[in-house]
Amino acid sequence: MPLVQVGHGNIRFWTGSVNMSGEPTVIRPEDGLLQVYPLDDFEDFRLIFGKWGGQFQQISRGRFKGVARVYAGSMLRAFHVETNQAIFTRGLDRKDWVTIIPITALNESTLWRGRRVPRGRLLVKGPEVEYYNQTSRDTVIRALLVPVHIIERMTGPAADVLVGRRSSSSVAVSPMDASMFRFEAALEDMLNPSEPITSIVSHQLELACLDRLADCLLDRRHDVKVDLLRTSRLELLNQAMDIMHRQLEKGLNARQLCAELKVNDRILRRVFKDSFGAGPIVFFRLMRMNALRRSLKSERSSGRSVAALARRYGFTRLGTLAAEYRTQFGELPSETLGVRGHKPQ
């Protein structure tokens, strides 16, 4: 796997390798536009993809491992992420980009706003449509980010639907198989190049990718709106999670949450169970656990104790917390903080 890094001013390419457990091996510099990040911790993932202000939670249990490739060209952006843990993502990205995600065997188990999208579809998410997805374990997701004005020029009047102006929904395009195959190959060339990406090569790769994307968007069988979660359910989940984020350090019980939302416990529990497989208070505890992990990592070498940081998020029974935390993240809280003889990973 080529290793590429983007610097300020001069863009440099290194031919080398990186994997889910090792450090990059640098061989030589050339030109290029790609960064490859080994992800040895969920915070590595959150810091890379949290720049646009999204919210992330590690849903499944165990130590986090993964790798991310991020391409930033003159016209297009793209990313490739593979992780061993399930992740929930929520939020809006930049207002001038349309996100294109091919649904393949490697990501067809992902829930997009609570439902699966069939393999072979091309998910098109406009800039005003919120990310609301939950991956499964061992998922690989690739995405191409295209400026809105390019999609408008490419598809004409159909752009209003594709970029989400007429609804708050993504669209699952169903391209012809051959068109989809060529688009995936072009995206592969951009994210996993076989040669150094010079500025000339980059321009050629981007034009090829746009040409293949146009085939998919213009030569398709049918479109399906990815409403998936009904608007009323989505609004209820968003409101509930906003309250949870505000109460991370203060605490929250089911009665308080239902009272603020003006909804009964049975309805709220069903909506969360259908969407995340867990009730709202279990999900809130998971959010607090993720918040505690961020605090533990940020407070390394500060002299703060696990107990003091845990109390901030309502964890007072340290023995129970340690066992639950280790099950969720694959290490003890003291290991994350780097105390009691534990060295930070």
Coordinates of C-alpha atoms in Angstrom, one line a residue:
M1 CA 0.0 0.0 0.0
P2 CA 1.6 3.3 -1.0
L3 CA 2.2 5.8 1.7
V4 CA 1.7 9.4 0.8
Q5 CA 1.9 12.7 2.7
V6 CA 0.7 16.2 1.9
G7 CA 2.8 19.0 3.2
H8 CA 2.5 22.8 3.0
G9 CA 3.7 24.2 -0.2
N10 CA 5.5 21.2 -1.6
I11 CA 3.5 18.0 -1.9
R12 CA 5.6 14.9 -1.4
F13 CA 5.0 11.2 -2.1
W14 CA 6.6 8.3 -0.4
T15 CA 6.5 4.8 -1.8
G16 CA 6.2 2.6 1.2
S17 CA 3.8 0.5 3.2
V18 CA 1.5 0.8 6.1
N19 CA -0.8 -1.8 7.7
M20 CA -3.3 -2.0 10.6
S21 CA -0.7 -2.9 13.1
G22 CA 2.6 -1.5 11.9
E23 CA 4.4 1.8 11.3
P24 CA 4.8 3.3 7.8
T25 CA 8.0 2.5 6.0
V26 CA 9.4 5.4 4.1
I27 CA 11.4 4.7 1.0
R28 CA 11.7 7.8 -1.2
P29 CA 10.0 11.1 -1.9
E30 CA 8.2 12.0 -5.1
D31 CA 5.1 14.1 -5.9
G32 CA 1.7 13.1 -4.7
L33 CA -1.7 14.0 -3.1
L34 CA -2.6 11.2 -0.7
Q35 CA -2.2 10.6 3.0
V36 CA -2.3 7.2 4.6
Y37 CA -3.0 6.9 8.4
P38 CA -2.6 3.8 10.5
L39 CA -5.4 3.9 13.1
D40 CA -4.2 2.3 16.3
D41 CA -7.0 3.9 18.4
F42 CA -10.5 5.2 18.0
E43 CA -9.2 8.7 18.8
D44 CA -7.0 8.5 15.7
F45 CA -10.1 7.9 13.6
R46 CA -12.1 10.6 15.4
L47 CA -9.3 13.2 15.0
I48 CA -9.0 12.6 11.2
F49 CA -12.7 12.6 10.4
G50 CA -13.9 14.9 13.2
K51 CA -12.6 18.1 11.5
W52 CA -16.0 18.7 10.0
G53 CA -17.7 18.6 13.4
G54 CA -19.4 15.2 13.2
Q55 CA -20.1 13.1 16.2
F56 CA -18.6 9.6 16.5
Q57 CA -19.1 6.7 18.8
Q58 CA -17.4 3.3 18.9
I59 CA -20.4 1.0 19.2
S60 CA -18.8 -2.5 19.3
R61 CA -16.5 -3.8 21.9
G62 CA -12.8 -4.4 21.7
R63 CA -9.5 -2.6 20.9
F64 CA -9.8 -0.4 17.8
K65 CA -7.6 -1.0 14.7
G66 CA -7.9 0.4 11.2
V67 CA -6.3 2.3 8.3
A68 CA -7.5 5.4 6.5
R69 CA -6.4 6.8 3.1
V70 CA -7.4 10.4 2.3
Y71 CA -7.0 11.9 -1.2
A72 CA -7.1 15.7 -1.6
G73 CA -6.8 16.7 -5.3
S74 CA -7.3 19.9 -7.2
M75 CA -11.0 19.1 -8.0
L76 CA -12.0 16.1 -5.9
R77 CA -11.6 14.6 -2.4
A78 CA -11.8 10.9 -1.6
F79 CA -11.3 8.6 1.4
H80 CA -11.0 4.9 2.1
V81 CA -11.5 3.7 5.7
E82 CA -11.3 0.1 7.1
T83 CA -11.9 -0.6 10.7
N84 CA -12.4 -3.6 12.9
Q85 CA -15.0 -2.0 15.1
A86 CA -18.6 -0.7 14.5
I87 CA -18.9 3.1 14.4
F88 CA -21.8 5.4 14.6
T89 CA -21.4 8.7 12.7
R90 CA -23.8 11.7 12.8
G91 CA -23.3 15.2 11.4
L92 CA -23.2 17.5 8.3
D93 CA -20.1 18.0 6.2
R94 CA -19.0 21.0 4.2
K95 CA -21.8 22.8 2.3
D96 CA -20.2 22.6 -1.2
W97 CA -19.5 18.8 -1.5
V98 CA -21.7 15.9 -2.7
T99 CA -20.6 12.5 -1.2
I100 CA -20.7 9.5 -3.5
I101 CA -20.4 6.0 -1.8
P102 CA -20.5 2.8 -3.8
I103 CA -22.3 0.0 -1.8
T104 CA -20.2 -3.2 -2.1
A105 CA -19.8 -6.5 -0.3
L106 CA -17.5 -4.8 2.1
N107 CA -20.0 -2.2 3.4
E108 CA -23.4 -3.5 2.5
S109 CA -24.1 -4.2 6.2
T110 CA -23.8 -0.5 7.1
L111 CA -27.0 1.1 8.3
W112 CA -27.7 4.4 6.5
R113 CA -30.2 6.2 8.6
G114 CA -31.3 2.9 10.1
R115 CA -31.6 0.7 7.0
R116 CA -29.3 -1.2 4.6
V117 CA -28.8 -0.1 1.0
P118 CA -28.5 -3.1 -1.5
R119 CA -25.1 -3.9 -3.0
G120 CA -24.5 -2.4 -6.4
R121 CA -26.2 0.9 -5.6
L122 CA -24.4 4.2 -5.6
L123 CA -25.3 6.3 -2.5
V124 CA -25.5 10.0 -3.3
K125 CA -25.6 12.3 -0.2
G126 CA -26.0 16.0 -0.8
P127 CA -24.4 18.7 1.5
E128 CA -27.6 19.5 3.3
V129 CA -28.3 15.8 4.1
E130 CA -27.0 14.7 7.5
Y131 CA -24.6 11.8 7.9
Y132 CA -26.4 9.2 9.9
N133 CA -24.8 5.8 9.6
Q134 CA -23.6 2.9 11.6
T135 CA -21.0 0.5 10.3
S136 CA -20.6 -3.1 11.3
R137 CA -17.3 -4.7 12.4
D138 CA -14.7 -5.1 9.7
T139 CA -16.2 -2.7 7.3
V140 CA -14.5 -0.9 4.4
I141 CA -16.1 2.3 3.1
R142 CA -14.9 4.4 0.2
A143 CA -16.3 7.7 -0.8
L144 CA -15.7 10.3 -3.5
L145 CA -16.5 13.9 -2.6
V146 CA -17.4 16.1 -5.6
P147 CA -18.2 19.8 -5.6
V148 CA -21.8 20.6 -6.1
H149 CA -21.2 22.7 -9.2
I150 CA -19.6 19.8 -10.9
I151 CA -22.6 17.5 -10.2
E152 CA -24.9 20.3 -11.5
R153 CA -23.0 20.6 -14.7
M154 CA -22.8 16.8 -15.1
T155 CA -26.5 16.0 -14.4
G156 CA -28.5 19.2 -15.3
P157 CA -32.0 19.3 -13.8
A158 CA -31.5 16.0 -12.0
A159 CA -29.0 17.6 -9.7
D160 CA -31.8 19.1 -7.5
V161 CA -32.8 15.6 -6.5
L162 CA -29.2 14.2 -6.3
V163 CA -27.9 16.9 -4.1
G164 CA -30.9 16.8 -1.8
R165 CA -32.4 20.2 -2.5
R166 CA -35.9 18.8 -2.8
S167 CA -35.8 16.6 0.3
S168 CA -33.6 15.8 3.3
S169 CA -32.9 12.3 1.8
S170 CA -29.9 10.7 0.2
V171 CA -30.5 9.0 -3.2
A172 CA -29.5 5.4 -4.0
V173 CA -28.7 5.4 -7.7
S174 CA -28.8 2.0 -9.5
P175 CA -26.2 2.2 -12.3
M176 CA -25.6 -0.4 -15.0
D177 CA -23.2 -3.1 -13.7
A178 CA -20.5 -2.2 -16.2
S179 CA -20.7 1.5 -15.3
M180 CA -20.4 0.7 -11.6
F181 CA -17.4 -1.6 -12.2
R182 CA -15.6 1.1 -14.2
F183 CA -16.3 3.8 -11.5
E184 CA -15.0 1.5 -8.7
A185 CA -11.9 0.9 -10.7
A186 CA -11.3 4.6 -11.2
L187 CA -11.8 5.3 -7.5
E188 CA -9.4 2.4 -6.7
D189 CA -6.7 4.0 -8.9
M190 CA -7.1 7.3 -7.0
L191 CA -7.0 5.8 -3.5
N192 CA -4.5 3.0 -4.1
P193 CA -2.2 4.2 -6.9
S194 CA 0.3 2.0 -8.5
E195 CA 2.7 4.9 -9.3
P196 CA 3.6 8.2 -7.8
I197 CA 0.7 10.7 -8.2
T198 CA 2.3 13.7 -9.9
S199 CA 0.1 16.7 -10.6
I200 CA -0.4 15.5 -14.2
V201 CA -1.3 12.0 -13.1
S202 CA -3.6 13.4 -10.5
H203 CA -5.5 15.5 -13.1
Q204 CA -5.8 12.4 -15.3
L205 CA -7.1 10.3 -12.4
E206 CA -9.7 12.9 -11.4
L207 CA -11.0 13.3 -15.0
A208 CA -11.3 9.5 -15.4
C209 CA -13.1 9.2 -12.1
L210 CA -15.6 12.0 -13.1
D211 CA -16.1 10.4 -16.5
R212 CA -17.0 7.1 -14.9
L213 CA -19.2 8.8 -12.3
A214 CA -21.1 10.6 -15.1
D215 CA -21.8 7.2 -16.7
C216 CA -23.2 5.9 -13.4
L217 CA -25.4 9.0 -12.8
L218 CA -26.7 9.4 -16.3
D219 CA -27.0 5.7 -17.3
R220 CA -28.9 4.2 -14.5
R221 CA -31.9 1.9 -14.1
H222 CA -33.7 3.7 -11.3
D223 CA -33.3 5.8 -8.1
V224 CA -34.5 5.2 -4.6
K225 CA -34.8 7.8 -2.0
V226 CA -32.9 6.7 1.1
D227 CA -35.4 8.1 3.6
L228 CA -34.9 4.9 5.5
L229 CA -35.7 6.4 8.9
R230 CA -39.0 8.3 8.9
T231 CA -38.6 12.0 9.5
S232 CA -40.4 11.9 12.8
R233 CA -38.1 9.1 14.1
L234 CA -35.0 10.9 12.9
E235 CA -36.0 14.1 14.5
L236 CA -36.7 12.3 17.8
L237 CA -33.3 10.6 17.7
N238 CA -31.5 13.8 16.9
Q239 CA -33.3 15.7 19.7
A240 CA -32.6 12.8 22.2
M241 CA -28.9 12.7 21.2
D242 CA -28.6 16.5 21.5
I243 CA -29.9 16.3 25.0
M244 CA -27.5 13.5 25.8
H245 CA -24.5 15.5 24.6
R246 CA -25.5 18.4 26.8
Q247 CA -25.9 16.1 29.8
L248 CA -22.7 14.1 29.4
E249 CA -21.3 15.5 32.7
K250 CA -24.5 16.1 34.5
G251 CA -26.2 12.7 34.0
L252 CA -29.6 11.8 32.7
N253 CA -32.3 9.2 33.4
A254 CA -35.1 7.8 31.3
R255 CA -37.8 9.8 33.0
Q256 CA -35.9 13.1 32.5
L257 CA -35.2 12.3 28.9
C258 CA -38.8 11.4 28.1
A259 CA -40.1 14.5 29.9
E260 CA -37.9 16.8 27.9
L261 CA -38.8 15.1 24.7
K262 CA -42.5 14.9 25.6
V263 CA -42.7 11.2 24.5
N264 CA -43.4 8.1 26.5
D265 CA -40.7 5.6 27.4
R266 CA -42.0 2.8 25.3
I267 CA -41.9 4.8 22.1
L268 CA -38.4 6.2 22.8
R269 CA -37.1 2.8 23.7
R270 CA -38.4 1.2 20.5
V271 CA -36.9 3.9 18.3
F272 CA -33.5 3.5 19.9
K273 CA -33.7 -0.3 19.8
D274 CA -34.7 -0.3 16.1
S275 CA -31.9 2.1 15.2
F276 CA -29.0 1.0 17.5
G277 CA -30.0 -2.3 19.1
A278 CA -29.9 -0.7 22.5
G279 CA -32.2 1.5 24.6
P280 CA -31.6 5.2 25.1
I281 CA -29.9 5.0 28.6
V282 CA -27.6 2.2 27.4
F283 CA -26.7 4.4 24.4
F284 CA -26.2 7.4 26.8
R285 CA -23.8 5.3 28.9
L286 CA -21.9 4.4 25.8
M287 CA -21.6 8.0 24.8
R288 CA -20.3 8.9 28.3
M289 CA -17.8 6.0 28.0
N290 CA -16.5 7.4 24.7
A291 CA -16.3 10.9 26.3
L292 CA -14.4 9.5 29.3
R293 CA -11.9 7.8 26.9
R294 CA -11.3 11.2 25.1
S295 CA -10.7 12.8 28.5
L296 CA -8.3 10.1 29.6
K297 CA -6.2 10.4 26.5
S298 CA -6.1 14.2 26.6
E299 CA -5.1 14.2 30.3
R300 CA -2.0 12.0 29.9
S301 CA 0.9 13.4 32.0
S302 CA -1.4 15.8 33.7
G303 CA -1.4 14.2 37.0
R304 CA -5.2 13.7 37.0
S305 CA -6.5 10.4 38.3
V306 CA -8.8 7.9 36.6
A307 CA -11.3 8.3 39.5
A308 CA -11.4 12.1 39.1
L309 CA -12.1 11.9 35.4
A310 CA -14.5 9.1 35.7
R311 CA -16.6 11.0 38.3
R312 CA -17.0 13.8 35.7
Y313 CA -19.1 11.4 33.6
G314 CA -21.0 9.8 36.5
F315 CA -18.8 6.7 36.9
T316 CA -18.4 6.2 40.6
R317 CA -17.9 2.4 40.9
L318 CA -14.4 2.1 39.5
G319 CA -14.3 -1.7 39.6
T320 CA -17.4 -2.0 37.5
L321 CA -16.1 0.8 35.2
A322 CA -12.8 -0.9 34.7
A323 CA -14.4 -4.2 33.6
E324 CA -16.9 -2.5 31.3
Y325 CA -14.3 -0.1 29.9
R326 CA -11.9 -3.0 29.1
T327 CA -14.7 -4.9 27.4
Q328 CA -15.6 -1.9 25.3
F329 CA -12.1 -0.6 24.3
G330 CA -9.7 -3.5 24.9
E331 CA -7.7 -1.9 27.7
L332 CA -8.2 -0.5 31.2
P333 CA -8.8 3.2 31.9
S334 CA -5.4 3.4 33.6
E335 CA -3.8 2.1 30.5
T336 CA -5.5 4.8 28.4
L337 CA -4.3 7.5 30.9
G338 CA -0.9 5.9 31.1
V339 CA -0.7 5.5 34.9
R340 CA 0.1 2.7 37.4
G341 CA 3.0 1.5 35.3
H342 CA 1.1 1.5 32.0
K343 CA 2.7 3.2 29.1
P344 CA 0.5 4.9 26.6
Q345 CA 0.2 2.9 23.4

